[in-house]
Amino acid sequence: MANEISKEGRSLLDVIAETGKLPEAMNLRMNGHTCERRVSPNIDIKNKEDKPGIDVTVKPNTIGEVISIPVVITDGDILDKVYNTIDIGAGSDVTISAGCGIHNDSDSCSRHDGIHDFIIRENAKVKYIENHYGEGNGSGENVLNPETRIEIMENGVAELDMTQIEGVDSTIRTTKIVLHDNARIIITERLMTSGNQRADSNIEVIIDGENASAQVISRSVAKGNSVQNFFMTLTGNAKCRGHIQCDSIIMDNAKVASTPKIYAANTGAELIHEATVGRIANDQLTKLMTIGITEEEAEDIIIKGFLD
Amino acid sequence: MNLLEMKNVSVDIKDDVSDKSILKDVSLEFQSGKIYVITGPNGGGKSTLAKCIMGIMPQNTGEIYLAGEDISKLSIVERSKKGIGYAFQAPAKFKGLKVGRLLELAKGDSGNSVAQTLRDVGLDPDEYLERSIDNSFSGGELKRIELASILIQDLKLALFDEPEAGIDLWSFKLLIKTFKRLNRFTDTCIVIISHQERIMEMADEIVVIDKGKVAQKTVKNKLLSILNNKDLNKCEMTCCEGGELCGERN
């Protein structure tokens, strides 16, 4: 844990790991190694013994604590694959920040594959914030392939807020959720791509529990020649409610594909999928122009509002 | 001096499938501090007239002067900065853009209060400022926010395209009150496209647009007596010799 955080690393942390509160527990991973770690009486963090990654254990009934586990990559030509297991004790209410930032000035690819396995135990509540960001002046690609698997036990609640709005050349995002009785999940995903970037997002929610509910809101903006693919799958195996809303704004020569699948295996399952892809509506631009805002500013305001 | 002067303005729509004249040689004058109601049959060119003044549908021929300055070639944004505002008949919805943000943007340098303007249109700021202007709003709520986005500006000329369309009775009463207040406390020239008798009753002057032409411009009492309180939209109107309006009932 002796690595010193570079200036670029600090700047990335400001972008990806800001939760508005000093975390009680944290683990900073930089260029493939743990760089800083802090634990609290209620939250333990240990290295995995068989593979790279950490085990985060939150004691039952831990209330109001923040856990920050950011990853920073400032070296080029790096492939960092990491497996994190996060166990949230019953009755807890915690916030977890787990962003990844890449600063790549090299001409080689920098890639981080972060695999997160969560278990959210009975009556626990988690807010999970994931902010992905890339920058750098080299020609090397910034690649982020996060995989998030969450099992929510009875009466558990998870709120996922996942954002990737700049500088990631290629991403394949995989999110898989399993809900038990009375469990609830709210996923908000925000994506923006430009240039020749490519983003795939695969979200699968399986509702196994009675009276469980899932809400997935995905909003994206595709600019330039970028390509986005969304695969949203919602399965209801019990009396439950699920709603996926997937909206994309398309600009320039970008391409967006949205593939929905809702599968009900129980007559009590109420599942809805809504998806839209379209350019910024002319009436929105015209309205803003009639209050003195230029077309370029109006586009910017509409996109920021849409992704907010 | 006239605030706004339209001289021989024509608007044509030309594309692959049609070549249509929407406004034909329209000349009109509007003065500060007055209320004008533009009325007439659907498809007669009323909305095009207002959009032409705002720059949304620029004229093909003719000129428009604002306080003596030729604004014919100015963009929508430039006309907005000169003090012209436009309330849309069907206000735009914005996924994500919040009411407070829209009103802050519309406010510009006017110094008017966002919260007070919302109260003026009957909306509680605590409830509405942080809401995004999307499908969760009713037609009446959208109209009120549209109205607020006009009231918050200090305008020389405010154009309202069928403000009564799609609103409930309670909102309609508020709308009338709002126009009266705007007229009483500011020097803004108010131009309203409407079919509503109660809105026409507020007018200093009523302009009838039919088949792309000014069929009549007169003080309200004269027109109202001609129409005998009937819905203008159901009337076939033509401009007769001497400028008198012929109301032919359907």
XYZ file of C-alpha atoms in Angstrom:
558
model
C 0.000 0.000 0.000
C 2.942 2.306 -0.543
C 1.946 3.795 -3.900
C 1.637 7.546 -3.844
C -1.375 9.119 -5.513
C -0.361 11.276 -8.464
C -1.829 14.679 -9.307
C -3.832 13.084 -12.127
C -5.059 10.435 -9.701
C -6.291 13.082 -7.227
C -8.045 14.944 -9.985
C -9.778 11.736 -11.153
C -10.887 11.014 -7.597
C -12.551 14.426 -7.430
C -14.618 13.466 -10.472
C -15.505 9.870 -9.651
C -15.596 9.557 -5.881
C -17.354 12.664 -4.627
C -20.197 11.620 -2.340
C -20.474 14.853 -0.381
C -19.406 13.067 2.788
C -16.048 11.799 4.062
C -16.222 8.012 3.866
C -15.964 5.970 7.079
C -14.296 3.186 5.121
C -12.346 3.351 1.883
C -10.123 1.380 -0.419
C -8.352 3.218 -3.217
C -6.966 1.035 -5.979
C -4.471 2.677 -8.301
C -2.822 1.110 -11.349
C -3.685 -2.398 -10.223
C -2.723 -2.127 -6.539
C -4.353 -1.014 -3.334
C -2.985 2.413 -2.543
C -4.932 3.530 0.505
C -7.274 1.746 2.877
C -9.314 2.761 5.863
C -11.788 0.634 7.809
C -14.337 1.445 10.498
C -15.563 -0.536 13.521
C -18.578 -1.555 11.414
C -16.961 -2.019 8.025
C -14.091 -4.333 7.287
C -12.094 -4.485 4.057
C -9.712 -7.347 3.292
C -7.755 -8.454 0.216
C -9.027 -11.563 -1.516
C -6.624 -14.486 -1.155
C -7.260 -16.269 -4.447
C -7.549 -13.385 -6.915
C -7.185 -9.614 -7.141
C -9.879 -7.710 -5.294
C -11.354 -7.085 -1.883
C -14.024 -8.397 0.459
C -16.059 -5.633 2.063
C -18.110 -6.725 5.046
C -20.649 -4.402 6.597
C -21.888 -5.450 10.036
C -25.635 -5.793 10.570
C -27.465 -2.571 11.498
C -24.710 -0.243 10.319
C -26.499 3.032 9.718
C -25.422 6.105 7.732
C -21.848 5.086 6.893
C -20.198 5.713 3.542
C -17.853 3.247 1.854
C -15.691 4.497 -0.995
C -13.884 1.971 -3.206
C -12.655 3.959 -6.206
C -10.269 2.719 -8.874
C -7.819 5.028 -10.591
C -5.641 4.222 -13.580
C -3.000 6.720 -14.655
C -0.607 4.327 -16.429
C -1.047 3.342 -20.032
C -0.890 -0.248 -21.282
C -2.630 -1.746 -18.277
C -5.308 -4.410 -17.897
C -6.682 -4.364 -14.385
C -9.243 -7.020 -13.592
C -10.596 -6.979 -10.085
C -13.189 -8.992 -8.148
C -14.904 -7.294 -5.230
C -17.406 -8.942 -2.914
C -19.584 -6.699 -0.806
C -21.713 -8.145 1.972
C -24.218 -5.742 3.511
C -25.417 -6.907 6.917
C -29.103 -7.144 7.740
C -30.794 -3.899 8.742
C -27.967 -1.679 7.514
C -28.367 1.586 5.609
C -25.164 2.573 3.818
C -23.842 4.404 0.767
C -21.197 2.893 -1.484
C -19.224 4.854 -4.035
C -17.358 2.734 -6.573
C -16.270 4.802 -9.548
C -13.388 4.235 -11.923
C -11.334 6.956 -13.573
C -8.692 6.541 -16.271
C -6.118 9.132 -17.284
C -4.301 7.745 -20.282
C -1.618 9.839 -22.003
C -0.085 6.806 -23.688
C -0.724 5.247 -27.065
C -1.641 1.912 -25.458
C -4.962 0.762 -24.100
C -5.878 1.234 -20.419
C -8.566 -1.148 -19.305
C -10.361 -1.873 -16.070
C -12.786 -4.760 -15.620
C -14.458 -4.352 -12.246
C -16.603 -7.247 -11.102
C -18.755 -6.478 -8.097
C -20.770 -9.129 -6.280
C -23.190 -7.731 -3.752
C -25.344 -9.469 -1.252
C -27.798 -7.152 0.428
C -29.237 -8.968 3.411
C -32.690 -8.767 4.968
C -34.029 -5.249 5.601
C -30.798 -3.617 4.469
C -30.735 -0.509 2.311
C -27.907 0.497 -0.025
C -27.295 3.485 -2.220
C -24.670 2.576 -4.798
C -23.013 5.353 -6.819
C -20.832 4.397 -9.750
C -19.203 7.142 -11.774
C -17.009 6.202 -14.734
C -14.781 8.709 -16.443
C -11.880 8.782 -18.874
C -9.403 11.419 -20.042
C -5.882 11.788 -21.435
C -4.033 13.004 -24.494
C -2.658 9.737 -25.860
C -4.137 7.717 -28.676
C -4.556 4.682 -26.376
C -8.140 3.690 -25.674
C -9.816 3.979 -22.278
C -11.825 0.817 -21.719
C -14.146 0.083 -18.795
C -16.121 -3.127 -18.489
C -17.982 -3.124 -15.185
C -19.989 -6.115 -14.081
C -22.336 -5.655 -11.150
C -24.255 -8.588 -9.692
C -26.603 -7.918 -6.826
C -28.777 -10.258 -4.818
C -31.276 -8.508 -2.585
C -32.780 -10.556 0.228
C -36.200 -10.082 1.854
C -37.208 -6.426 2.351
C -33.843 -5.209 1.087
C -33.600 -2.052 -0.988
C -30.918 -0.948 -3.427
C -30.693 2.287 -5.327
C -28.097 2.246 -8.102
C -26.932 5.469 -9.675
C -24.561 4.694 -12.548
C -23.051 7.436 -14.689
C -20.603 7.425 -17.565
C -20.678 10.654 -19.482
C -17.197 11.365 -20.755
C -13.976 9.954 -22.082
C -14.590 6.201 -22.139
C -13.830 4.789 -25.591
C -15.333 1.383 -25.096
C -17.522 -0.089 -22.427
C -19.536 -3.225 -21.902
C -21.641 -2.764 -18.813
C -23.299 -5.810 -17.293
C -25.746 -5.497 -14.436
C -27.592 -8.478 -13.052
C -30.062 -8.248 -10.200
C -31.983 -10.927 -8.295
C -34.797 -9.836 -6.001
C -36.362 -11.851 -3.186
C -39.642 -11.228 -1.308
C -40.522 -7.531 -0.870
C -37.118 -6.471 -2.168
C -36.869 -3.321 -4.229
C -34.376 -1.930 -6.707
C -34.181 1.399 -8.477
C -31.533 1.679 -11.179
C -30.697 4.979 -12.830
C -28.172 4.758 -15.632
C -26.803 7.756 -17.519
C -24.579 7.362 -20.531
C -23.069 9.760 -23.029
C -20.795 8.813 -25.896
C -19.108 10.870 -28.600
C -16.504 10.496 -31.356
C -16.037 6.817 -32.203
C -16.925 5.549 -28.725
C -18.950 2.419 -28.178
C -21.111 1.544 -25.187
C -23.099 -1.604 -24.488
C -25.323 -1.851 -21.440
C -26.898 -5.146 -20.457
C -29.253 -4.943 -17.512
C -31.044 -8.062 -16.358
C -33.440 -8.023 -13.452
C -34.903 -11.280 -12.176
C -37.729 -10.915 -9.710
C -38.132 -14.144 -7.761
C -39.814 -12.698 -4.676
C -43.433 -11.941 -3.909
C -44.248 -8.221 -3.923
C -40.776 -7.286 -5.032
C -40.362 -4.359 -7.418
C -37.833 -3.050 -9.907
C -37.561 0.287 -11.652
C -34.882 0.843 -14.282
C -34.376 4.268 -15.820
C -31.748 4.440 -18.530
C -30.981 7.742 -20.244
C -28.338 8.186 -22.876
C -27.008 10.658 -25.392
C -25.100 9.433 -28.439
C -23.077 12.013 -30.390
C -20.600 11.960 -33.273
C -20.079 8.501 -34.753
C -20.609 6.704 -31.465
C -22.638 3.516 -31.107
C -24.768 2.422 -28.142
C -26.517 -0.894 -27.560
C -28.976 -1.534 -24.777
C -30.241 -4.931 -23.765
C -32.788 -4.752 -20.979
C -34.345 -7.909 -19.598
C -36.953 -8.075 -16.885
C -38.224 -11.403 -15.586
C -41.127 -11.737 -13.179
C -41.309 -15.154 -11.511
C -43.705 -14.057 -8.778
C -46.397 -11.505 -8.038
C -44.291 -8.409 -8.596
C -43.935 -5.122 -10.445
C -41.230 -4.098 -12.865
C -40.768 -1.059 -15.056
C -37.975 -0.310 -17.514
C -37.756 3.087 -19.124
C -34.982 3.457 -21.681
C -34.654 6.835 -23.459
C -31.911 7.930 -25.831
C -31.134 11.141 -27.644
C -29.330 10.579 -30.899
C -27.226 13.255 -32.632
C -24.937 13.591 -35.666
C -24.136 10.152 -37.132
C -24.558 8.167 -33.938
C -26.413 4.873 -33.736
C -28.488 3.506 -30.856
C -30.114 0.097 -30.553
C -32.461 -0.705 -27.691
C -33.558 -4.315 -27.242
C -36.222 -4.951 -24.638
C -37.330 -8.228 -23.193
C -39.968 -8.687 -20.543
C -40.788 -12.193 -19.417
C -43.593 -12.994 -17.001
C -43.771 -16.460 -15.471
C -46.502 -15.609 -12.977
C -49.963 -14.128 -13.551
C -49.288 -11.623 -10.779
C -46.285 -10.144 -12.548
C -46.859 -6.636 -13.921
C -44.015 -5.723 -16.235
C -43.626 -2.655 -18.415
C -40.934 -1.690 -20.877
C -40.793 1.702 -22.526
C -38.069 2.763 -24.933
C -37.559 5.836 -27.075
C -34.762 6.868 -29.400
C -34.879 10.224 -31.140
C -33.116 13.471 -31.788
C -33.701 16.558 -29.647
C -37.218 17.706 -30.443
C -37.488 20.871 -32.521
C -40.169 22.303 -30.249
C -37.737 22.101 -27.314
C -35.019 23.970 -29.233
C -37.470 26.568 -30.535
C -38.915 27.211 -27.076
C -35.458 27.874 -25.640
C -34.552 30.095 -28.596
C -37.668 32.196 -27.957
C -36.312 32.958 -24.489
C -33.000 34.143 -25.931
C -30.863 30.995 -25.854
C -28.812 30.068 -28.923
C -29.391 26.706 -30.582
C -26.002 25.376 -29.381
C -26.646 26.476 -25.789
C -30.161 25.040 -25.996
C -28.814 21.629 -27.065
C -26.411 21.678 -24.154
C -29.121 22.652 -21.650
C -31.496 19.955 -22.952
C -28.809 17.246 -22.770
C -27.699 18.250 -19.269
C -31.312 18.273 -18.072
C -31.967 14.909 -19.712
C -28.950 13.300 -18.058
C -29.389 15.061 -14.709
C -45.026 55.668 -32.619
C -46.036 52.115 -33.369
C -44.223 49.453 -31.381
C -44.466 46.887 -34.144
C -45.163 47.464 -37.767
C -45.649 44.784 -40.398
C -45.404 46.042 -43.953
C -46.657 43.911 -46.827
C -45.576 40.688 -45.136
C -46.019 37.401 -46.982
C -45.144 33.900 -45.842
C -45.027 31.038 -48.332
C -44.340 27.387 -47.719
C -42.488 25.822 -50.597
C -41.313 22.254 -50.568
C -41.326 19.218 -52.836
C -45.046 18.675 -52.465
C -46.564 22.097 -52.028
C -46.190 25.747 -52.830
C -48.629 27.488 -50.551
C -49.084 31.073 -49.541
C -49.937 31.263 -45.827
C -49.822 35.030 -45.289
C -50.520 37.382 -48.154
C -49.376 40.969 -48.100
C -50.258 41.592 -44.457
C -49.764 45.081 -43.073
C -50.525 45.687 -39.405
C -49.530 48.032 -36.607
C -49.357 47.324 -32.890
C -48.862 49.829 -30.073
C -47.382 49.536 -26.589
C -49.751 49.113 -23.668
C -52.582 47.730 -25.778
C -54.200 44.323 -26.048
C -54.794 42.928 -29.529
C -56.724 39.766 -30.222
C -56.131 37.996 -33.501
C -58.980 35.768 -34.472
C -60.499 34.070 -37.491
C -61.119 30.622 -38.923
C -58.723 27.751 -38.362
C -56.065 27.541 -41.048
C -56.488 31.229 -41.847
C -52.919 32.153 -40.920
C -53.219 33.412 -37.321
C -50.454 31.275 -35.836
C -48.233 31.927 -38.837
C -48.636 35.661 -38.242
C -47.460 35.323 -34.632
C -44.655 32.935 -35.584
C -43.565 35.354 -38.269
C -43.292 38.180 -35.730
C -41.217 35.920 -33.425
C -39.008 34.814 -36.347
C -40.066 31.151 -36.101
C -41.533 31.345 -39.622
C -39.659 34.205 -41.299
C -41.440 36.196 -43.988
C -40.603 35.735 -47.664
C -41.391 39.316 -48.552
C -42.182 42.491 -46.640
C -40.652 44.032 -43.542
C -41.205 44.014 -39.788
C -40.158 46.983 -37.636
C -39.857 46.985 -33.853
C -39.784 50.522 -32.431
C -38.694 51.739 -35.835
C -35.877 49.200 -36.225
C -36.041 46.734 -39.101
C -36.016 43.276 -37.472
C -37.012 41.407 -40.646
C -33.744 39.535 -40.915
C -33.149 38.917 -37.207
C -33.155 35.385 -35.782
C -35.550 34.113 -33.105
C -32.858 34.605 -30.464
C -32.125 38.174 -31.589
C -35.828 39.035 -31.602
C -36.128 37.585 -28.099
C -33.272 39.789 -26.930
C -35.081 42.797 -28.463
C -38.068 42.078 -26.183
C -40.413 39.829 -28.145
C -41.814 36.728 -26.428
C -43.996 33.873 -27.618
C -46.226 31.538 -25.626
C -46.800 28.334 -27.563
C -50.208 26.789 -28.049
C -48.774 23.341 -27.275
C -45.854 23.954 -24.899
C -42.773 21.741 -25.293
C -42.102 19.035 -22.727
C -38.559 18.432 -21.575
C -37.500 15.175 -19.939
C -35.256 16.327 -17.141
C -35.388 20.107 -17.505
C -36.841 21.516 -14.315
C -39.453 24.260 -14.009
C -37.104 26.416 -11.924
C -34.300 26.091 -14.469
C -36.556 27.020 -17.407
C -37.826 30.093 -15.579
C -34.283 31.125 -14.549
C -33.281 30.880 -18.208
C -36.320 32.872 -19.336
C -35.800 35.462 -16.616
C -32.500 36.667 -18.076
C -31.701 40.129 -16.667
C -35.308 40.992 -15.860
C -34.947 40.911 -12.066
C -38.368 39.269 -11.664
C -38.764 36.565 -9.044
C -39.120 32.959 -10.210
C -41.091 31.965 -7.114
C -43.453 34.943 -7.330
C -44.045 34.378 -11.055
C -45.020 30.789 -10.326
C -47.414 32.006 -7.626
C -48.843 34.495 -10.132
C -49.865 31.619 -12.394
C -51.324 29.708 -9.446
C -48.500 27.194 -8.899
C -46.811 26.593 -5.555
C -43.026 27.071 -5.989
C -42.254 24.493 -3.283
C -44.112 21.892 -5.277
C -43.100 22.837 -8.806
C -39.590 24.347 -8.917
C -37.794 21.001 -8.842
C -40.191 19.099 -11.084
C -39.113 18.302 -14.603
C -41.374 19.507 -17.404
C -42.455 16.096 -18.670
C -45.497 13.893 -19.142
C -46.283 14.044 -15.434
C -47.801 17.507 -16.031
C -51.389 18.060 -17.113
C -52.147 20.272 -20.119
C -53.260 23.036 -17.760
C -50.049 22.876 -15.727
C -47.946 23.042 -18.890
C -49.878 26.100 -20.045
C -49.326 27.811 -16.705
C -45.593 27.175 -16.855
C -45.567 28.482 -20.427
C -47.403 31.564 -19.243
C -44.905 31.998 -16.390
C -42.016 31.795 -18.879
C -43.502 34.847 -20.632
C -44.467 36.812 -17.522
C -40.991 36.516 -16.016
C -39.483 38.371 -18.949
C -39.709 42.142 -19.343
C -41.198 42.119 -22.813
C -42.058 44.862 -25.230
C -44.315 42.506 -27.155
C -45.856 39.291 -25.810
C -47.468 36.881 -28.284
C -49.880 34.225 -26.981
C -50.997 31.473 -29.341
C -54.394 30.205 -28.213
C -53.593 30.417 -24.489
C -57.041 29.088 -23.595
C -56.646 25.826 -25.535
C -56.554 22.775 -23.315
C -57.043 24.498 -19.978
C -59.742 24.108 -17.373
C -62.199 26.763 -16.311
C -60.236 27.665 -13.209
C -57.087 28.168 -15.285
C -59.075 30.212 -17.786
C -60.207 32.656 -15.093
C -56.614 32.984 -13.940
C -55.533 33.572 -17.527
C -57.947 36.482 -17.934
C -56.762 37.941 -14.636
C -53.139 37.550 -15.722
C -53.679 39.406 -18.997
C -55.470 42.203 -17.183
C -52.677 42.509 -14.653
C -49.976 42.471 -17.323
C -51.872 45.179 -19.198
C -52.424 47.278 -16.094
C -48.946 47.185 -14.604
C -46.693 47.072 -17.674
C -46.449 48.761 -21.026
C -46.143 45.401 -22.813
C -48.055 45.120 -26.050
C -50.139 41.936 -25.725
C -51.101 40.032 -28.858
C -53.384 37.044 -28.276
C -54.558 34.533 -30.836
C -57.930 33.415 -29.618
C -61.471 32.394 -30.462
C -62.770 33.126 -26.984
C -65.302 35.859 -26.540
C -64.112 36.651 -23.005
C -60.602 37.176 -24.281
C -61.882 39.331 -27.129
C -63.742 41.426 -24.587
C -60.380 42.507 -23.114
C -59.039 43.644 -26.457
C -58.416 47.210 -27.479
C -58.466 46.021 -31.042
C -59.468 42.817 -32.792
C -57.818 41.632 -35.988
C -59.537 39.007 -38.119
C -57.208 36.933 -40.262
C -58.779 34.799 -42.945
C -57.265 33.092 -45.972
C -53.905 34.656 -45.140
C -55.177 38.219 -45.237
C -56.343 40.832 -42.762
C -60.084 40.513 -43.148
C -60.820 43.117 -40.529
C -59.136 45.275 -37.929
C -61.475 47.069 -35.659
C -62.282 48.027 -32.116
C -63.810 45.164 -30.200
C -67.391 46.386 -29.783
C -67.937 46.653 -33.481
C -66.720 43.162 -34.228
C -68.442 41.597 -31.287
C -71.734 43.083 -32.320
C -71.241 41.816 -35.881
C -70.542 38.331 -34.676
C -73.363 38.443 -32.205
C -71.389 36.439 -29.669
C -71.045 33.426 -31.963
C -67.973 31.276 -32.162
C -65.717 32.840 -34.784
C -64.353 29.527 -35.809
C -67.761 28.541 -37.139
C -68.017 31.608 -39.302
C -66.936 31.984 -42.868
C -65.600 35.489 -43.087
C -64.746 37.621 -46.031
C -63.507 41.127 -46.333
C -66.062 43.334 -48.021
C -65.620 46.639 -49.699
C -65.077 49.422 -47.212
C -63.417 47.083 -44.752
C -66.598 45.846 -43.127
C -66.730 42.240 -42.070
C -69.293 39.922 -43.530
C -70.180 37.126 -41.144
C -71.700 34.269 -43.004
C -72.956 31.677 -40.559
C -72.409 28.026 -41.211
